[in-house]
Amino acid sequence: MSELLDGKLMIIASGRSDSITRAQPFLTAMCQKLYTFDGEIGAGSKVKMVNELLEGIHLVAAVEAISLGSQAGVHPWILYDIISNAAGNSWIYKNHIPLLLKDDIEGRFLNVLAQNLGIVEDKAKSLPFPVPLLAVARQQLISGISQMQGDDTATSLAKIWEKVLGVGILEAANRELYKPEDLAKEITSQAKPVNRVGFIGLGAMGFGMAAHLLKSNFSVRGYDVYKPTLVRFENAGGLVANSPAEVTKDVDVLVIMVTNEVQAEDVLYGHLGAVEAIPSGATVVLASTVSPAFVSQLERRLENEGKDLKLVDAPVSGGVKRAAMGELTIMASGTDEALKSAGLVLSALSEKLYVIQGGCGAGSGVKMVNQLLAGVHIASAAEAMAFGARLGLNTRKLFNVISNSGGTSWMFENRVPHMLDNDYTPYSALDIFVKDLGIVTREGSSRKVPLHISTVAHQLFLAGSAAGWGRIDDAGVVKVYETLAGIKVEGRLPVLKKQDLLNSLPSEWPLDPTADIHRLNMGNSKTLVVLDDDPTGTQTVHDVEVLTEWSVESISEQFRKKPACFFILTNSRSLSPEKASALIKDICSNLCAASKEVGNADYTIVLRGDSTLRGHFPQEADAAVSILGEMDAWIICPFFLQGGRYTINDVHYVADSDRLVPAGETEFAKDASFGYKSSNLREWVEEKTAGIIPANSVQSIPIQLLRKGGPDAVCEFLCSLKKGSTCIVNAASERDMAVFAAGMIQAELKGRSFLCRTAASFVSALIGIIPKDPVLPKDFASNKESSGALIVVGSYVPKTTKQVEELQSQHKQKLRSIEISVEKVALKSSEVREEEIRRAVEMADAFLRAGRETLIMSSRELITGKTSSESLDINSKVSSALVEVVSQISTRPRYILAKGGITSSDTATKALKARRALVIGQALAGVPVWKLGPESRHPGVPYIVFPGNVGNSTALAEVVKSWSVVAGRSTKELLLNAEKGGYAVGAFNVYNLEGVEAVVAAAEEENSPAILQVHPGAFKQGGIPLVSCCISAAEQARVPISVHFDHGTTKHELLEALELGLDSVMVDGSHLSFTENLSYTKSITELARSKNIMVEAELGRLSGTEDGLTVEDYEAKLTNVHQAEEFMETGIDALAVCIGNVHGKYPESGPKLKLDLLKELHALSSKKGVILVLHGASGLSEKLIKECIENGVRKFNVNTEVRTAYMEALSSGKKTDLVDVMSATKAAMKAVITDKIRLFGSAGKA
């Protein structure tokens, strides 16, 4: 037992799980906080030893710090006030130093403390394990005890330490007090204007400080020895110099932010040093951490320069991030004139500015004392956690306990997570404390203050540096202990191989409970009401309605329909906790009212949340219970198979390829608004409820119960729960989920009530949803729309960014991207915001009208606020900007895809004004498709809700591909589909833009595939622009259209055609002998195959004229069946046959086709997998066309009739405007093409 930080009782218990379970009610009743270590016998006593180790070290360190500061001339109460709000703070310092300074604490407790530390030290010796800080702390306590006079144990603690350390602590504490903050306000209010700032030292901290001065509208010239940093600073808007001397030109204030005294000396007095060139009357601000003695000496040296130079001693604290935001803590000292000269600069850089009396060096004195405590606290945290690991304790649990005990400190809570995560990314390098504690020990020596704890801590950091760890994070000092003792402090849950873990589980329950669920639900009158905190919760259901508003009237209407389930989209994840709670209360009140209105409809509430544990828990659950009343249990079930989320042995995992990563170790756990640390769901509940629901009180349904006991065992377990319990559900398959659902329904039928906080899989399991095939554009009428699709991305999770990159890579030809600057819409003025929105709207409308898939996304750099509420506010502003863009787009998209929970909700409800929708199904596993209600801005338009955390890196690109207008434009694919469907595809020769548009327009209107053909004669005149026009039109068409090169009679023509990006070519060797034709065709076919281009060839020769090429009747010849069999061995894909068909016009007697020959050729081609083509389709009767199709013709070439229509439209009438000519000729050609498409049977086959 021990006291919590607020004075309440805490118990740390350990033992066998069954023993703890039996004792838990009694232990809970005895204390305000209970920590349990299941299966770890003696763990409670071990944790207490670790805590006592820290308390003892912290006490001695606190006294050393106050003594050193007092001896340096800094008022002890000033030290206390500043450091108790800084990184040097600890629970001991915060609570014991005031008593010490008031002389209000007796020394008698030193005996007990020394005795306790002796027990800890003896335990460490027995392991064996080195505890140097503990050992020296205990010796200091013994030294203090020795100063007590005889048996007078009532001697005050302050007087004891005064004797031990030789410092008059009480005398210093009774000096006249002042308020450093008030002095700072006074100085800044009288600050002198600053025209130019020089800045030397653009390291991690220095760069942020200098950059913030730029943002604060100072003119700053910077210098650093590392040249790339100068380039970066110049890009940020700063001026750069090539030496310290050059940086001082015309400056009013020179800021020095270098690593140590040696560097400060060098930049000031070394080669091209600043002092030589600095203008008279300038002020030097030394922001580095240096010794007070160095500062005092520097002030004297500057005074001796005879240039009226002033010095401000201004060490800073706060870290890299705060430096960049101008939120540092600065402890400044110097003359009033110096401080006023630098006041504006100091104010711009700081959130907390303290002016310390005592002249230059006093500020560094305060920083020195803070660093003494910070350094000792990091080292003692390392000693404590390593000792705990050596004792066999769970280090993560140990951290949680100590963080709520007297052994905690600011550095313990900040640095131990680095140790637990084994993450030593250098936020503050270990070598910094080699330097800073070196300053401490040197000052202690010069001022005759014995600093035993500080000296040992310094030696530990020196040992770490000597071992090569000087550049890693200062928490890396724990490696000294790990190396000496051969232990690991790391407390991460391991990343596991997915298949190995899943294979280790018992076999699934053998019976599928889905039929039982349907039967049970028929006997259970309850409706499942899902309050979805973003629209992605519909990702496992279909044929279920979604409400985006929750009026009593709307809910009553749903209850009257008696559905198994309906959703209410709350979008509460985008709100603050307070607003989310108020919203849930409002909805639950309306549910109660609607239920009464329809005759007390019964329902179960599911708070559908994120499968990666983000969201307002427990706030929403508390809000629901406050209206609906206490439930028998809260059910926590984040399992979601489609997203790769598994809960096994109470640990929630996120699948990453073939690995299972504990959820607390993923990027989702680092969410700026809903971050967490615990992967174990029991611990997660405790963490999110701030200890109100202890981990050991959370019940758990293990996978073993689901798979061995089935639904009946689940029902029995749930019915046995104490009212008001919290229960987590383990699950690793859909069958597990169905088993639990069936058991829960049984429990409900027995009168139990539950409030469920779950992911999407739970919902589909509870209503017995049977999955169906993915939804495609053909399931909507929108596949006939000509506009582009609208894709809106707001999610910031790394997975979304990777998916967007893959989308842009795979769809770069047809996709157009519009990036909205987060900085402009969330952080800049309203004018800048409106201009950014207007720009995006104009571009989007243009792209959509052109048929382009249009991606609108927020810039990918994640900008977060200082607090979770500020981060939510930024997210809200970004989301509202996306909403404004979408709401102002006037073009109706073919479909809309919204990526991210908040984005998809706001887009549906605010931009599209949807009040209700029907979930049609899934576009991809976990990606729901809605049909928007008639009240929305775009009724009937498919709305794809794509969660931010679903799918692999290609998932978004795959959905966009499957929802593209054209599945592909391969000529071969078009003809193979025609073979399967028993129809033919028209291939129309085109010569200009009007012809291309006529083919595409007719094909789209008839929902038919078509082929654009370019004849060599047309290519000779139109060239590459004509081909490019065809390819572009095919790509943008809403139906499958390919581009074909017709009648390539020379190798030169065909080689050029193969490089143009066409889908197919015709090798026309019909003018050659059979042997030559065979060789010619084979050579071109081999080249085309390497480029995946389809080849059509001709055997036989048609008479007639086409594009200036004439074949006389006596030269024409029919296709020979025997030759055709050999010819097909060349590898061709299609064969143009001659059966009496001609190019151009047929004779007055009409066409005389050899259909028997065609029948023989079809029998042969069917065996060889070759498609038959018929040229000269102009002039063939409907009867002949149909007979040809029946006998295997799958491609008809049409030229003459279309050309004739064009020429007649061109010559008729008196059109004088070229636009009118284009319109008339296009309409004439389109009419002919439409008739042919219908005749060939391809209408409606796209």
PDB file of N, CA and C in Angstrom, residues 477-525:
ATOM      1  N   VAL A 477      20.736   6.588 -21.633  1.00  0.00           N
ATOM      2  CA  VAL A 477      21.596   6.295 -20.481  1.00  0.00           C
ATOM      3  C   VAL A 477      21.186   4.968 -19.831  1.00  0.00           C
ATOM      4  N   VAL A 478      19.949   4.531 -20.096  1.00  0.00           N
ATOM      5  CA  VAL A 478      19.508   3.245 -19.555  1.00  0.00           C
ATOM      6  C   VAL A 478      20.335   2.098 -20.121  1.00  0.00           C
ATOM      7  N   LYS A 479      20.944   2.305 -21.290  1.00  0.00           N
ATOM      8  CA  LYS A 479      21.759   1.254 -21.895  1.00  0.00           C
ATOM      9  C   LYS A 479      22.967   0.910 -21.027  1.00  0.00           C
ATOM     10  N   VAL A 480      23.431   1.866 -20.217  1.00  0.00           N
ATOM     11  CA  VAL A 480      24.537   1.582 -19.300  1.00  0.00           C
ATOM     12  C   VAL A 480      24.133   0.453 -18.362  1.00  0.00           C
ATOM     13  N   TYR A 481      22.928   0.555 -17.798  1.00  0.00           N
ATOM     14  CA  TYR A 481      22.425  -0.477 -16.889  1.00  0.00           C
ATOM     15  C   TYR A 481      22.116  -1.767 -17.643  1.00  0.00           C
ATOM     16  N   GLU A 482      21.497  -1.622 -18.827  1.00  0.00           N
ATOM     17  CA  GLU A 482      21.142  -2.814 -19.604  1.00  0.00           C
ATOM     18  C   GLU A 482      22.392  -3.615 -19.955  1.00  0.00           C
ATOM     19  N   THR A 483      23.451  -2.907 -20.316  1.00  0.00           N
ATOM     20  CA  THR A 483      24.694  -3.573 -20.697  1.00  0.00           C
ATOM     21  C   THR A 483      25.358  -4.242 -19.494  1.00  0.00           C
ATOM     22  N   LEU A 484      25.389  -3.530 -18.370  1.00  0.00           N
ATOM     23  CA  LEU A 484      26.039  -4.080 -17.176  1.00  0.00           C
ATOM     24  C   LEU A 484      25.285  -5.295 -16.630  1.00  0.00           C
ATOM     25  N   ALA A 485      23.950  -5.221 -16.664  1.00  0.00           N
ATOM     26  CA  ALA A 485      23.150  -6.264 -16.014  1.00  0.00           C
ATOM     27  C   ALA A 485      22.605  -7.307 -16.983  1.00  0.00           C
ATOM     28  N   GLY A 486      22.763  -7.060 -18.285  1.00  0.00           N
ATOM     29  CA  GLY A 486      22.260  -8.020 -19.262  1.00  0.00           C
ATOM     30  C   GLY A 486      20.758  -8.130 -19.298  1.00  0.00           C
ATOM     31  N   ILE A 487      20.054  -6.994 -19.091  1.00  0.00           N
ATOM     32  CA  ILE A 487      18.582  -6.999 -19.098  1.00  0.00           C
ATOM     33  C   ILE A 487      18.079  -6.016 -20.152  1.00  0.00           C
ATOM     34  N   LYS A 488      16.776  -6.039 -20.405  1.00  0.00           N
ATOM     35  CA  LYS A 488      16.137  -5.107 -21.330  1.00  0.00           C
ATOM     36  C   LYS A 488      14.967  -4.436 -20.634  1.00  0.00           C
ATOM     37  N   VAL A 489      14.935  -3.120 -20.713  1.00  0.00           N
ATOM     38  CA  VAL A 489      13.825  -2.365 -20.133  1.00  0.00           C
ATOM     39  C   VAL A 489      12.642  -2.332 -21.091  1.00  0.00           C
ATOM     40  N   GLU A 490      12.923  -2.512 -22.352  1.00  0.00           N
ATOM     41  CA  GLU A 490      11.882  -2.380 -23.375  1.00  0.00           C
ATOM     42  C   GLU A 490      10.615  -3.124 -22.978  1.00  0.00           C
ATOM     43  N   GLY A 491       9.485  -2.420 -23.104  1.00  0.00           N
ATOM     44  CA  GLY A 491       8.212  -3.010 -22.691  1.00  0.00           C
ATOM     45  C   GLY A 491       7.221  -3.136 -23.819  1.00  0.00           C
ATOM     46  N   ARG A 492       7.719  -3.174 -25.044  1.00  0.00           N
ATOM     47  CA  ARG A 492       6.810  -3.289 -26.183  1.00  0.00           C
ATOM     48  C   ARG A 492       6.239  -4.699 -26.294  1.00  0.00           C
ATOM     49  N   LEU A 493       5.005  -4.758 -26.728  1.00  0.00           N
ATOM     50  CA  LEU A 493       4.454  -6.051 -27.102  1.00  0.00           C
ATOM     51  C   LEU A 493       5.082  -6.439 -28.432  1.00  0.00           C
ATOM     52  N   PRO A 494       5.372  -7.701 -28.641  1.00  0.00           N
ATOM     53  CA  PRO A 494       6.073  -8.097 -29.867  1.00  0.00           C
ATOM     54  C   PRO A 494       5.176  -8.038 -31.100  1.00  0.00           C
ATOM     55  N   VAL A 495       5.789  -7.765 -32.242  1.00  0.00           N
ATOM     56  CA  VAL A 495       5.101  -7.912 -33.529  1.00  0.00           C
ATOM     57  C   VAL A 495       5.157  -9.391 -33.883  1.00  0.00           C
ATOM     58  N   LEU A 496       4.020  -9.970 -34.241  1.00  0.00           N
ATOM     59  CA  LEU A 496       3.930 -11.420 -34.445  1.00  0.00           C
ATOM     60  C   LEU A 496       3.648 -11.765 -35.902  1.00  0.00           C
ATOM     61  N   LYS A 497       4.055 -12.948 -36.293  1.00  0.00           N
ATOM     62  CA  LYS A 497       3.690 -13.444 -37.614  1.00  0.00           C
ATOM     63  C   LYS A 497       2.222 -13.851 -37.583  1.00  0.00           C
ATOM     64  N   LYS A 498       1.458 -13.264 -38.479  1.00  0.00           N
ATOM     65  CA  LYS A 498       0.006 -13.428 -38.437  1.00  0.00           C
ATOM     66  C   LYS A 498      -0.401 -14.899 -38.513  1.00  0.00           C
ATOM     67  N   GLN A 499       0.125 -15.590 -39.495  1.00  0.00           N
ATOM     68  CA  GLN A 499      -0.316 -16.961 -39.697  1.00  0.00           C
ATOM     69  C   GLN A 499       0.074 -17.866 -38.542  1.00  0.00           C
ATOM     70  N   ASP A 500       1.258 -17.615 -37.970  1.00  0.00           N
ATOM     71  CA  ASP A 500       1.694 -18.427 -36.827  1.00  0.00           C
ATOM     72  C   ASP A 500       0.740 -18.265 -35.651  1.00  0.00           C
ATOM     73  N   LEU A 501       0.346 -17.007 -35.380  1.00  0.00           N
ATOM     74  CA  LEU A 501      -0.548 -16.768 -34.248  1.00  0.00           C
ATOM     75  C   LEU A 501      -1.929 -17.351 -34.512  1.00  0.00           C
ATOM     76  N   LEU A 502      -2.451 -17.144 -35.731  1.00  0.00           N
ATOM     77  CA  LEU A 502      -3.780 -17.661 -36.050  1.00  0.00           C
ATOM     78  C   LEU A 502      -3.789 -19.194 -36.015  1.00  0.00           C
ATOM     79  N   ASN A 503      -2.689 -19.794 -36.471  1.00  0.00           N
ATOM     80  CA  ASN A 503      -2.608 -21.257 -36.464  1.00  0.00           C
ATOM     81  C   ASN A 503      -2.525 -21.824 -35.051  1.00  0.00           C
ATOM     82  N   SER A 504      -2.055 -21.008 -34.106  1.00  0.00           N
ATOM     83  CA  SER A 504      -1.905 -21.483 -32.728  1.00  0.00           C
ATOM     84  C   SER A 504      -3.232 -21.524 -31.979  1.00  0.00           C
ATOM     85  N   LEU A 505      -4.267 -20.927 -32.565  1.00  0.00           N
ATOM     86  CA  LEU A 505      -5.565 -20.858 -31.900  1.00  0.00           C
ATOM     87  C   LEU A 505      -6.343 -22.155 -32.078  1.00  0.00           C
ATOM     88  N   PRO A 506      -7.280 -22.446 -31.183  1.00  0.00           N
ATOM     89  CA  PRO A 506      -8.121 -23.650 -31.361  1.00  0.00           C
ATOM     90  C   PRO A 506      -8.933 -23.547 -32.648  1.00  0.00           C
ATOM     91  N   SER A 507      -9.421 -24.662 -33.130  1.00  0.00           N
ATOM     92  CA  SER A 507     -10.266 -24.669 -34.331  1.00  0.00           C
ATOM     93  C   SER A 507     -11.547 -23.884 -34.067  1.00  0.00           C
ATOM     94  N   GLU A 508     -12.088 -23.292 -35.126  1.00  0.00           N
ATOM     95  CA  GLU A 508     -13.314 -22.504 -34.988  1.00  0.00           C
ATOM     96  C   GLU A 508     -14.483 -23.387 -34.556  1.00  0.00           C
ATOM     97  N   TRP A 509     -15.478 -22.746 -33.959  1.00  0.00           N
ATOM     98  CA  TRP A 509     -16.729 -23.435 -33.634  1.00  0.00           C
ATOM     99  C   TRP A 509     -17.267 -24.060 -34.927  1.00  0.00           C
ATOM    100  N   PRO A 510     -17.582 -25.335 -34.931  1.00  0.00           N
ATOM    101  CA  PRO A 510     -17.866 -26.035 -36.189  1.00  0.00           C
ATOM    102  C   PRO A 510     -19.162 -25.637 -36.897  1.00  0.00           C
ATOM    103  N   LEU A 511     -20.113 -25.073 -36.175  1.00  0.00           N
ATOM    104  CA  LEU A 511     -21.419 -24.778 -36.775  1.00  0.00           C
ATOM    105  C   LEU A 511     -21.544 -23.292 -37.100  1.00  0.00           C
ATOM    106  N   ASP A 512     -22.036 -22.982 -38.294  1.00  0.00           N
ATOM    107  CA  ASP A 512     -22.274 -21.588 -38.678  1.00  0.00           C
ATOM    108  C   ASP A 512     -23.545 -21.098 -37.979  1.00  0.00           C
ATOM    109  N   PRO A 513     -23.429 -20.101 -37.107  1.00  0.00           N
ATOM    110  CA  PRO A 513     -24.606 -19.660 -36.342  1.00  0.00           C
ATOM    111  C   PRO A 513     -25.521 -18.704 -37.103  1.00  0.00           C
ATOM    112  N   THR A 514     -25.223 -18.388 -38.368  1.00  0.00           N
ATOM    113  CA  THR A 514     -25.989 -17.349 -39.070  1.00  0.00           C
ATOM    114  C   THR A 514     -27.479 -17.671 -39.117  1.00  0.00           C
ATOM    115  N   ALA A 515     -27.805 -18.922 -39.444  1.00  0.00           N
ATOM    116  CA  ALA A 515     -29.229 -19.307 -39.498  1.00  0.00           C
ATOM    117  C   ALA A 515     -29.874 -19.147 -38.120  1.00  0.00           C
ATOM    118  N   ASP A 516     -29.129 -19.507 -37.078  1.00  0.00           N
ATOM    119  CA  ASP A 516     -29.661 -19.345 -35.713  1.00  0.00           C
ATOM    120  C   ASP A 516     -29.865 -17.868 -35.382  1.00  0.00           C
ATOM    121  N   ILE A 517     -28.950 -17.038 -35.857  1.00  0.00           N
ATOM    122  CA  ILE A 517     -29.083 -15.592 -35.611  1.00  0.00           C
ATOM    123  C   ILE A 517     -30.360 -15.071 -36.251  1.00  0.00           C
ATOM    124  N   HIS A 518     -30.632 -15.501 -37.498  1.00  0.00           N
ATOM    125  CA  HIS A 518     -31.876 -15.075 -38.157  1.00  0.00           C
ATOM    126  C   HIS A 518     -33.090 -15.548 -37.355  1.00  0.00           C
ATOM    127  N   ARG A 519     -33.040 -16.802 -36.894  1.00  0.00           N
ATOM    128  CA  ARG A 519     -34.161 -17.349 -36.131  1.00  0.00           C
ATOM    129  C   ARG A 519     -34.335 -16.608 -34.805  1.00  0.00           C
ATOM    130  N   LEU A 520     -33.216 -16.369 -34.111  1.00  0.00           N
ATOM    131  CA  LEU A 520     -33.276 -15.666 -32.831  1.00  0.00           C
ATOM    132  C   LEU A 520     -33.784 -14.238 -33.000  1.00  0.00           C
ATOM    133  N   ASN A 521     -33.344 -13.574 -34.084  1.00  0.00           N
ATOM    134  CA  ASN A 521     -33.784 -12.192 -34.307  1.00  0.00           C
ATOM    135  C   ASN A 521     -35.276 -12.108 -34.590  1.00  0.00           C
ATOM    136  N   MET A 522     -35.821 -13.169 -35.178  1.00  0.00           N
ATOM    137  CA  MET A 522     -37.264 -13.177 -35.413  1.00  0.00           C
ATOM    138  C   MET A 522     -38.012 -13.213 -34.088  1.00  0.00           C
ATOM    139  N   GLY A 523     -37.424 -13.862 -33.101  1.00  0.00           N
ATOM    140  CA  GLY A 523     -38.053 -13.914 -31.785  1.00  0.00           C
ATOM    141  C   GLY A 523     -37.654 -12.751 -30.896  1.00  0.00           C
ATOM    142  N   ASN A 524     -36.685 -11.969 -31.381  1.00  0.00           N
ATOM    143  CA  ASN A 524     -36.211 -10.809 -30.620  1.00  0.00           C
ATOM    144  C   ASN A 524     -36.705  -9.552 -31.333  1.00  0.00           C
ATOM    145  N   SER A 525     -37.596  -8.837 -30.731  1.00  0.00           N
ATOM    146  CA  SER A 525     -38.235  -7.685 -31.398  1.00  0.00           C
ATOM    147  C   SER A 525     -37.333  -6.464 -31.483  1.00  0.00           C
TER     148      SER A 525
END
